[in-house]
Short mmCIF file of C-alpha atoms and ligand atoms in Angstrom, two decimals:
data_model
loop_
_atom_site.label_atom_id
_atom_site.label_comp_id
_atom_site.label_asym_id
_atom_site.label_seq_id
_atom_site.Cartn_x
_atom_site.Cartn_y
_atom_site.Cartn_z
CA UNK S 172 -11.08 87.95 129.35
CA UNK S 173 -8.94 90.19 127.30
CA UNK S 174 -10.53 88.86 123.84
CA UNK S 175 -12.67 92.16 124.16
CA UNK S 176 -15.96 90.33 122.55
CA UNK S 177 -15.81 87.93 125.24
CA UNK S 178 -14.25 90.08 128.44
CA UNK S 179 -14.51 89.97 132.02
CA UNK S 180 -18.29 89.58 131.83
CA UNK S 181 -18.48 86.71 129.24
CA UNK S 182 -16.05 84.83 131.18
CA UNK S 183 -17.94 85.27 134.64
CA UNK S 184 -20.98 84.21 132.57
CA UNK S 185 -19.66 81.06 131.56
CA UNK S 186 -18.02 79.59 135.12
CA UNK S 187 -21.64 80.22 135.94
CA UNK S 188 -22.90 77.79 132.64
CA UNK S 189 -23.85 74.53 132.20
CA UNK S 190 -23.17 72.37 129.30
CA UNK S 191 -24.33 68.77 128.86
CA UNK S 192 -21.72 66.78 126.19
CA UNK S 193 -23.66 64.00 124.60
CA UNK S 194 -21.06 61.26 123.53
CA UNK S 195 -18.00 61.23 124.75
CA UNK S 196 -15.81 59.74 121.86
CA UNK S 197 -13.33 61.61 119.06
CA UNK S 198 -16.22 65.38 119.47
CA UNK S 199 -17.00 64.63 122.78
CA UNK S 200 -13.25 64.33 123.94
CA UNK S 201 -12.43 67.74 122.36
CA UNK S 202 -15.59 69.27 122.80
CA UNK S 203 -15.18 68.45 126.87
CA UNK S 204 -11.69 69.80 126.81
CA UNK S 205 -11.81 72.78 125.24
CA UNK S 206 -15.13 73.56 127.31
CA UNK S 207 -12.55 72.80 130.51
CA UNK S 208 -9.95 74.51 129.95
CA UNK S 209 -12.21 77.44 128.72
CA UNK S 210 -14.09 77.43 132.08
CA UNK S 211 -17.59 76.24 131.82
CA UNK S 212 -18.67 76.25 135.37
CA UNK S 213 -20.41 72.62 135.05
CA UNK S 214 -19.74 69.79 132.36
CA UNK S 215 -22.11 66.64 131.88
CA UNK S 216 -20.86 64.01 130.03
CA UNK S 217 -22.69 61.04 128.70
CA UNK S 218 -21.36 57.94 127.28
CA UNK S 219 -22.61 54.51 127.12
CA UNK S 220 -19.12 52.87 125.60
CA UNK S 221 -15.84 51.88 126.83
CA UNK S 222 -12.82 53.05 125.52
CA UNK S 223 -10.41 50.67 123.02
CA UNK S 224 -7.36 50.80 121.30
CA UNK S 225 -8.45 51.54 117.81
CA UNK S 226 -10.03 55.24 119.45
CA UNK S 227 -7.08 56.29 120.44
CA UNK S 228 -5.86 57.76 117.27
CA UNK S 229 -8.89 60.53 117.56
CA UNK S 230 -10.23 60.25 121.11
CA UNK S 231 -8.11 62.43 122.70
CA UNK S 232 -9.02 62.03 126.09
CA UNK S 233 -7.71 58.79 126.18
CA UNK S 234 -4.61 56.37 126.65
CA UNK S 235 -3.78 52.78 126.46
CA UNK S 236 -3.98 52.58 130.11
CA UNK S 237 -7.64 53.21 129.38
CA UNK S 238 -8.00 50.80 127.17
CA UNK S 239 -5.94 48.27 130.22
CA UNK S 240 -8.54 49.45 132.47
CA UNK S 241 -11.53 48.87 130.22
CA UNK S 242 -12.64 51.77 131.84
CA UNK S 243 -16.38 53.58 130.27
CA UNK S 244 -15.50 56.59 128.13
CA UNK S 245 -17.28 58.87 130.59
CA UNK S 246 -15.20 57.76 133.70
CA UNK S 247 -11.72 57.95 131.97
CA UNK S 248 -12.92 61.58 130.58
CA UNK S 249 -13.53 62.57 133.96
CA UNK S 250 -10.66 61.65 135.50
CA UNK S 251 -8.67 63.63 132.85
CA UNK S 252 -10.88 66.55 132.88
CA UNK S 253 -10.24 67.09 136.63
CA UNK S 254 -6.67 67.06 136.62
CA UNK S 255 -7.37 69.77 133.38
CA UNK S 256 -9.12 72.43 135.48
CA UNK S 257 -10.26 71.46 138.75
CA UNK S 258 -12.32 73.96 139.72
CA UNK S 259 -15.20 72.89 137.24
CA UNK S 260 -17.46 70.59 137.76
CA UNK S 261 -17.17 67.49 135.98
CA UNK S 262 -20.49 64.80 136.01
CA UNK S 263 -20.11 61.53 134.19
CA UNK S 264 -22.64 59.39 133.61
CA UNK S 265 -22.22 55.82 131.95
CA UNK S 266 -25.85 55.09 130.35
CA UNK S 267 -27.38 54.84 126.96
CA UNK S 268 -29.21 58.13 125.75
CA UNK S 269 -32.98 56.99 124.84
CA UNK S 270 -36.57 58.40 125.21
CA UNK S 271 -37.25 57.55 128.55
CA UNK S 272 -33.80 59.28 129.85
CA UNK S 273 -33.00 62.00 127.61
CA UNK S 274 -35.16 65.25 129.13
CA UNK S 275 -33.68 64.19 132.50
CA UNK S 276 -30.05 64.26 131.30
CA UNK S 277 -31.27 67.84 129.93
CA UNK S 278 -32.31 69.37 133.65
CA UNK S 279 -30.30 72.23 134.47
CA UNK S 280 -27.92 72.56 131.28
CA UNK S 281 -27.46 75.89 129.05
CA UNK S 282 -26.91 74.10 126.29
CA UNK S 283 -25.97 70.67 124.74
CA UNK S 284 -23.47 69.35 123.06
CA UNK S 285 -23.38 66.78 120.02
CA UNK S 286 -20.58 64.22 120.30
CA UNK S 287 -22.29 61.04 119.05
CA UNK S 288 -22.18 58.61 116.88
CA UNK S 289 -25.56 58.34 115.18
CA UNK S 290 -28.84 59.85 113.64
CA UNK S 291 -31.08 57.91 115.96
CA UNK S 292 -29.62 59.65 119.02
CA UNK S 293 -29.29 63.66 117.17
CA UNK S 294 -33.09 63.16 116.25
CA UNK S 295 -34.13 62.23 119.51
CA UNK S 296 -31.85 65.01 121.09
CA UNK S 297 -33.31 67.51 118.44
CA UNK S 298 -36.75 66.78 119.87
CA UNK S 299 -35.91 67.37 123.71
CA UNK S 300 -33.93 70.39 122.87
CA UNK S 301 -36.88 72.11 120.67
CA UNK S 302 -39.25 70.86 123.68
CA UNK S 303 -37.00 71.86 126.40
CA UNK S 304 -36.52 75.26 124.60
CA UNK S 305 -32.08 74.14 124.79
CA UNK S 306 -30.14 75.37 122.48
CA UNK S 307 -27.68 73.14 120.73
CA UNK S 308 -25.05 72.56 118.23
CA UNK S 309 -25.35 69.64 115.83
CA UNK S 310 -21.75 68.06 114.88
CA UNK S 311 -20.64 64.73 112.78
CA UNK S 312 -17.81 63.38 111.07
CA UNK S 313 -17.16 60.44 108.84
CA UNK S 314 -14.21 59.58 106.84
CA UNK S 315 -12.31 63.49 105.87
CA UNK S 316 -15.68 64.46 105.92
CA UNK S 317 -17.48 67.20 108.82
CA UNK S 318 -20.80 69.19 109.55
CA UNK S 319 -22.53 71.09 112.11
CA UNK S 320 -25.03 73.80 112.99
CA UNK S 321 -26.28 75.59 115.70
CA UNK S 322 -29.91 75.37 116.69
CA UNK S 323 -31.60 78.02 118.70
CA UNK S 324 -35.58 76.66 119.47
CA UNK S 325 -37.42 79.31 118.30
CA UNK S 326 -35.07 81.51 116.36
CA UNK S 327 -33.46 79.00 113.68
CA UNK S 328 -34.31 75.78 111.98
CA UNK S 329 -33.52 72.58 113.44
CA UNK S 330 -31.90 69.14 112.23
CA UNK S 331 -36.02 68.13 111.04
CA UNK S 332 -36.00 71.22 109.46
CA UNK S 333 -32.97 70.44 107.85
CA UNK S 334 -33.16 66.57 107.22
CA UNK S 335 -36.87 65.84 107.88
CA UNK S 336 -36.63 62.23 108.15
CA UNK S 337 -33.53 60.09 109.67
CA UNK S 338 -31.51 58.54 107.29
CA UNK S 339 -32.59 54.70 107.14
CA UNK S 340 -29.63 52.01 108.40
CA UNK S 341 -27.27 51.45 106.15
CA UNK S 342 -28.01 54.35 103.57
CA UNK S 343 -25.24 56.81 105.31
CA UNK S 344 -21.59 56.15 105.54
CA UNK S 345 -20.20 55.45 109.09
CA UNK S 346 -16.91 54.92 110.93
CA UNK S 347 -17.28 51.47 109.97
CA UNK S 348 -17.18 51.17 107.09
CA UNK S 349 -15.60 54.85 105.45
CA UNK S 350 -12.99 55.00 108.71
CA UNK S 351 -12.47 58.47 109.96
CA UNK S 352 -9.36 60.89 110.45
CA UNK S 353 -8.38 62.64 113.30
CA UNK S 354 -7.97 66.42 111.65
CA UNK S 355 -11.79 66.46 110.60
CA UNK S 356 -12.90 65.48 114.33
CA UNK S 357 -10.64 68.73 115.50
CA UNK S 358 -11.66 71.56 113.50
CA UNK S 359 -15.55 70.42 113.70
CA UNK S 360 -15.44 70.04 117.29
CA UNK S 361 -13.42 72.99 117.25
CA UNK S 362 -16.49 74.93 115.61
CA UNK S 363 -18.85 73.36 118.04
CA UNK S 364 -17.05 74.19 120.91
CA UNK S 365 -16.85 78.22 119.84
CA UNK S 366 -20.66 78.21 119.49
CA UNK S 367 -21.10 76.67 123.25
CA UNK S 368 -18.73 79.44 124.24
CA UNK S 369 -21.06 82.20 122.69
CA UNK S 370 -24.07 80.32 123.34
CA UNK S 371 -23.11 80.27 127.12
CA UNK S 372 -20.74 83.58 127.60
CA UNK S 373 -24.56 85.24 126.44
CA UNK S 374 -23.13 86.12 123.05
CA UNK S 375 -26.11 85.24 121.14
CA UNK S 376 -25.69 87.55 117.98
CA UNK S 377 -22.68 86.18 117.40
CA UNK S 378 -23.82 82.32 116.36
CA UNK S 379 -23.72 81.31 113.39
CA UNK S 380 -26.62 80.54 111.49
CA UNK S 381 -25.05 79.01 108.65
CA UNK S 382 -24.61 74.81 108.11
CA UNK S 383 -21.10 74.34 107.56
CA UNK S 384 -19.65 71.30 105.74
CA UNK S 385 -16.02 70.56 105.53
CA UNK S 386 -14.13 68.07 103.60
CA UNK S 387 -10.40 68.06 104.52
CA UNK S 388 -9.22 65.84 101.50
CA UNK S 389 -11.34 67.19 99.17
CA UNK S 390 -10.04 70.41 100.20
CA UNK S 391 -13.93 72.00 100.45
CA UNK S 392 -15.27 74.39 102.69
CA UNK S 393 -19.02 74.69 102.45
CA UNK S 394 -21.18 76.85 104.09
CA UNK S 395 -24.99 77.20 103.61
CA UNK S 396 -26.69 79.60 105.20
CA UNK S 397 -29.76 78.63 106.80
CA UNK S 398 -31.40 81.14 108.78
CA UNK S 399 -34.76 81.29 107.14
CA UNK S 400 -34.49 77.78 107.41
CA UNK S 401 -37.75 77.60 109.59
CA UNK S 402 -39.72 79.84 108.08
CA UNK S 403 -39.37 77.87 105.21
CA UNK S 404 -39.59 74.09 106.21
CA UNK S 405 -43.36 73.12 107.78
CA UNK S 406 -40.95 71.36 110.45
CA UNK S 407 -43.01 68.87 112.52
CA UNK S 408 -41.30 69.09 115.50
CA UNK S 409 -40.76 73.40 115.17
CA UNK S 410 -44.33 74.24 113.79
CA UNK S 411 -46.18 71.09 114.48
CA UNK S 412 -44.77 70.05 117.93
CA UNK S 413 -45.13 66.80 117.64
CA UNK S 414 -42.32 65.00 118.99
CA UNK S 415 -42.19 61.44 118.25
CA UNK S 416 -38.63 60.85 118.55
CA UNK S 417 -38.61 61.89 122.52
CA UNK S 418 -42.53 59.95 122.84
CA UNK S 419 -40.29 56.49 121.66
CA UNK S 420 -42.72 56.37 118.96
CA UNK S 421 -39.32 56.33 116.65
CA UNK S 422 -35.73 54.09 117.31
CA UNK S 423 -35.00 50.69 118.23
CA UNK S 424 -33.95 49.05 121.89
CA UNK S 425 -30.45 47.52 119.55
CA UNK S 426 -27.95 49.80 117.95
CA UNK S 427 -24.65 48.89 115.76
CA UNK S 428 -22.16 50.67 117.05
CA UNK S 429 -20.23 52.75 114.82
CA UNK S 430 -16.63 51.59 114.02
CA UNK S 431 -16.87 48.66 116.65
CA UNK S 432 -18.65 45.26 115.00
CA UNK S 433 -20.16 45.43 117.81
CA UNK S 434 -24.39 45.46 118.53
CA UNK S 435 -25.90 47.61 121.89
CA UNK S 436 -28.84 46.01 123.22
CA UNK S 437 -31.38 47.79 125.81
CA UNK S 438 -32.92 45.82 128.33
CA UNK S 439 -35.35 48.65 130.62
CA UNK S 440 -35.86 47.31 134.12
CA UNK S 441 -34.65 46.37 137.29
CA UNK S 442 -30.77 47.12 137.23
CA UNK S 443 -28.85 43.43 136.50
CA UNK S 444 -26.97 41.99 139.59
CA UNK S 445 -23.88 41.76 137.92
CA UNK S 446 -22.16 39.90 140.33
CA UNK S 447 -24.76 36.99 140.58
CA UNK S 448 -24.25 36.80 136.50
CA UNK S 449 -20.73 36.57 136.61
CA UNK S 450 -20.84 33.80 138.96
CA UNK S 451 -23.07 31.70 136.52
CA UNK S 452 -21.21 32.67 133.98
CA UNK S 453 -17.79 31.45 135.25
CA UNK S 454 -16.64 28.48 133.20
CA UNK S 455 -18.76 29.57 130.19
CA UNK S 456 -15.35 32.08 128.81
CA UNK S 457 -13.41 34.36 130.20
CA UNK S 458 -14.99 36.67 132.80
CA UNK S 459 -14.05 39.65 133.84
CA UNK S 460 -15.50 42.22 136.44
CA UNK S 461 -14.38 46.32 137.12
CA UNK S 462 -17.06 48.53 139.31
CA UNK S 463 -18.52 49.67 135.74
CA UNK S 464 -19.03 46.36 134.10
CA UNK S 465 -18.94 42.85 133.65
CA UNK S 466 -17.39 41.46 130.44
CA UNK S 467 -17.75 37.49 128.83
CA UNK S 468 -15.33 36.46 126.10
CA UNK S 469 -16.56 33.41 125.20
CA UNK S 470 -16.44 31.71 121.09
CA UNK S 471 -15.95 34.78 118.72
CA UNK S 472 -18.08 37.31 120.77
CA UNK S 473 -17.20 39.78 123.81
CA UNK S 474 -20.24 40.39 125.88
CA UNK S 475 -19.88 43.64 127.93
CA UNK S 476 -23.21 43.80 130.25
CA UNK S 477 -23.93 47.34 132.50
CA UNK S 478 -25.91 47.22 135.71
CA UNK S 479 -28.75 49.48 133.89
CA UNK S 480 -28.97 46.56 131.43
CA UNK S 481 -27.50 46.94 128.82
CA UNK S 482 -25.30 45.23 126.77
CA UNK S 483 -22.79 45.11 124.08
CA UNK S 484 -22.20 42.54 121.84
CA UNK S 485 -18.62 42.80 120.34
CA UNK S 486 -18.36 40.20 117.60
CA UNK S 487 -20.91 40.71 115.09
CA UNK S 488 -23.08 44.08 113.27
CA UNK S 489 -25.90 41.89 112.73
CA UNK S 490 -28.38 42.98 115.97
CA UNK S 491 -30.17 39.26 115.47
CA UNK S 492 -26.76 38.03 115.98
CA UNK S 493 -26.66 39.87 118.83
CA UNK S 494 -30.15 39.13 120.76
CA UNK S 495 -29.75 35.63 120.17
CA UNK S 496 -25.84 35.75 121.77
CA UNK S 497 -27.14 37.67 124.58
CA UNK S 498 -30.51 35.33 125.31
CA UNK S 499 -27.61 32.77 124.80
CA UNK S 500 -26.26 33.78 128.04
CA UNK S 501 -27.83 36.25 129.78
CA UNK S 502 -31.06 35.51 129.21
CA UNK S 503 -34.01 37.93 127.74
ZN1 LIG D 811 -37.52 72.21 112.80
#
């Protein structure tokens, strides 16, 4: 309250805000705390992993007693964030972010929040944040590497403005296979998390409306400004409204999972009696069972299965791999 720009009024405007955090992983851990401590009246988080040991260097929400607990990423955030600043209000939710869910986990936010992991998921929330009329700020890291921008529907360009079609698997570098350092993850969350505060303390003038790339090795700090951007791109999903991302007419039902050898698989339908499946399974590996999840160990593969259906393969990148170890034994 006594940083003048912000004040007494900014501050009462934000315990009255919304923010939804998409991915809850190295931005999505500091992107939920700083919003926390900070004030936001309501935080959503959304994660559809479980936290392990090799996130703990940069997902700073989390512990090895996490990892013990095999708890989702969303649960152990929340149960952090609380003990942070109780009086906001703190909604996990454990699920996948696709088409058929995304303008749902959108109802009632200010603004939201990019903590993920991949392309797939930014283009899809790009199209229900133009078609919900939601600001939000873009963020990714890889290796020493960082970028993000702020998109106001409307008023700036947006990621299709900016990258008009999603970079095809395997063309971009990931956490797989470049690694990625904890410093990067900071100071672009950190950036992310400033916008959300002017975005949602009603200090609109103040955004930035530049795209900002860092490299923290390289020593380079980039920034492009962008805020003709839409005037000058014939952006199908700004100008042309055509959202194909958010209509599932783009994106797969498997997804490699960043960093993890591991292979998502969504199954849509009737939620999976878990507890029927791990009796069938007994015998087959090692099963274990938490309210969240049911995991399989069994030959070189860990098979993590969700009552919403879906599943993570741990064990191979290859997403045939995968569908054939889950029809294996769970069955398609
Ligand atoms: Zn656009």
């Amino acid at each position: 309250m006594r940083y003048a720009p912000l004040g007494a009024e900014g501050q009462r405007r934000l315990a009255a805000s919304r923010a939804l955090i998409c991915g809850c992983g190295a931005l999505g851990s500091l992107l939920a705390n700083t919003l926390v401590r900070s004030g936001v009246g309501k935080v959503r988080l959304v994660d559809r992993d479980f936290v392990e040991l090799s996130n703990l260097h940069r997902q700073t929400l989390f512990d090895e007693a996490d990892v013990a607990a095999g708890l989702p990423k969303a649960a152990a955030a929340a149960e952090k964030l609380r003990q942070i600043n109780s009086s906001v209000e703190i909604e996990p939710i454990v699920a996948h972010v696709g088409p058929e869910n995304v303008e749902s986990l959108c109802q009632g936010v200010d603004a939201i929040l990019d903590g993920t992991d991949n392309f797939e998921t930014r283009y899809l929330l790009n199209d229900a944040a133009i078609h919900l009329n939601l600001p939000w700020v873009y963020g990714g890291c890889v290796g020493a590497e960082g970028q993000t921008m702020t998109i106001l529907p409307g008023e700036t360009g947006c990621l299709r403005c900016l990258l008009p079609e999603c970079p095809p698997p395997g063309s971009t570098l990931t956490c797989d296979t470049a690694g990625v350092l904890a410093p990067i993850v900071g100071v672009i969350a950190s950036i992310q998390a400033q916008e959300a505060i002017k975005i949602l303390s009603g200090n609109r003038a103040a955004i930035s409306r530049q795209l900002t790339v860092i490299d923290l090795w390289q020593n380079r700090f980039l920034q492009l400004d962008v805020h003709d951007l839409r005037d000058r791109a014939d952006c199908p999903v700004c100008k042309q409204r055509q959202f194909v991302w958010l209509a599932g007419q783009q994106g797969s039902r498997a997804a490699v999972l960043c960093g993890r050898n591991a292979v998502q698989l969504t199954q849509p339908g009737p939620a999976v009696p878990l507890d029927e499946l791990a009796r069938r399974l007994e015998g087959l590996g090692r099963v274990t069972r938490n309210p969240f999840l049911l995991r399989l160990k069994v030959d070189d593969y860990e098979l993590t299965l969700f009552p919403d259906g879906r599943a993570i393969i741990l064990g191979t990148d290859d997403t045939a791999v995968a569908r054939s170890v889950y029809a294996k034994y769970v069955g398609s």
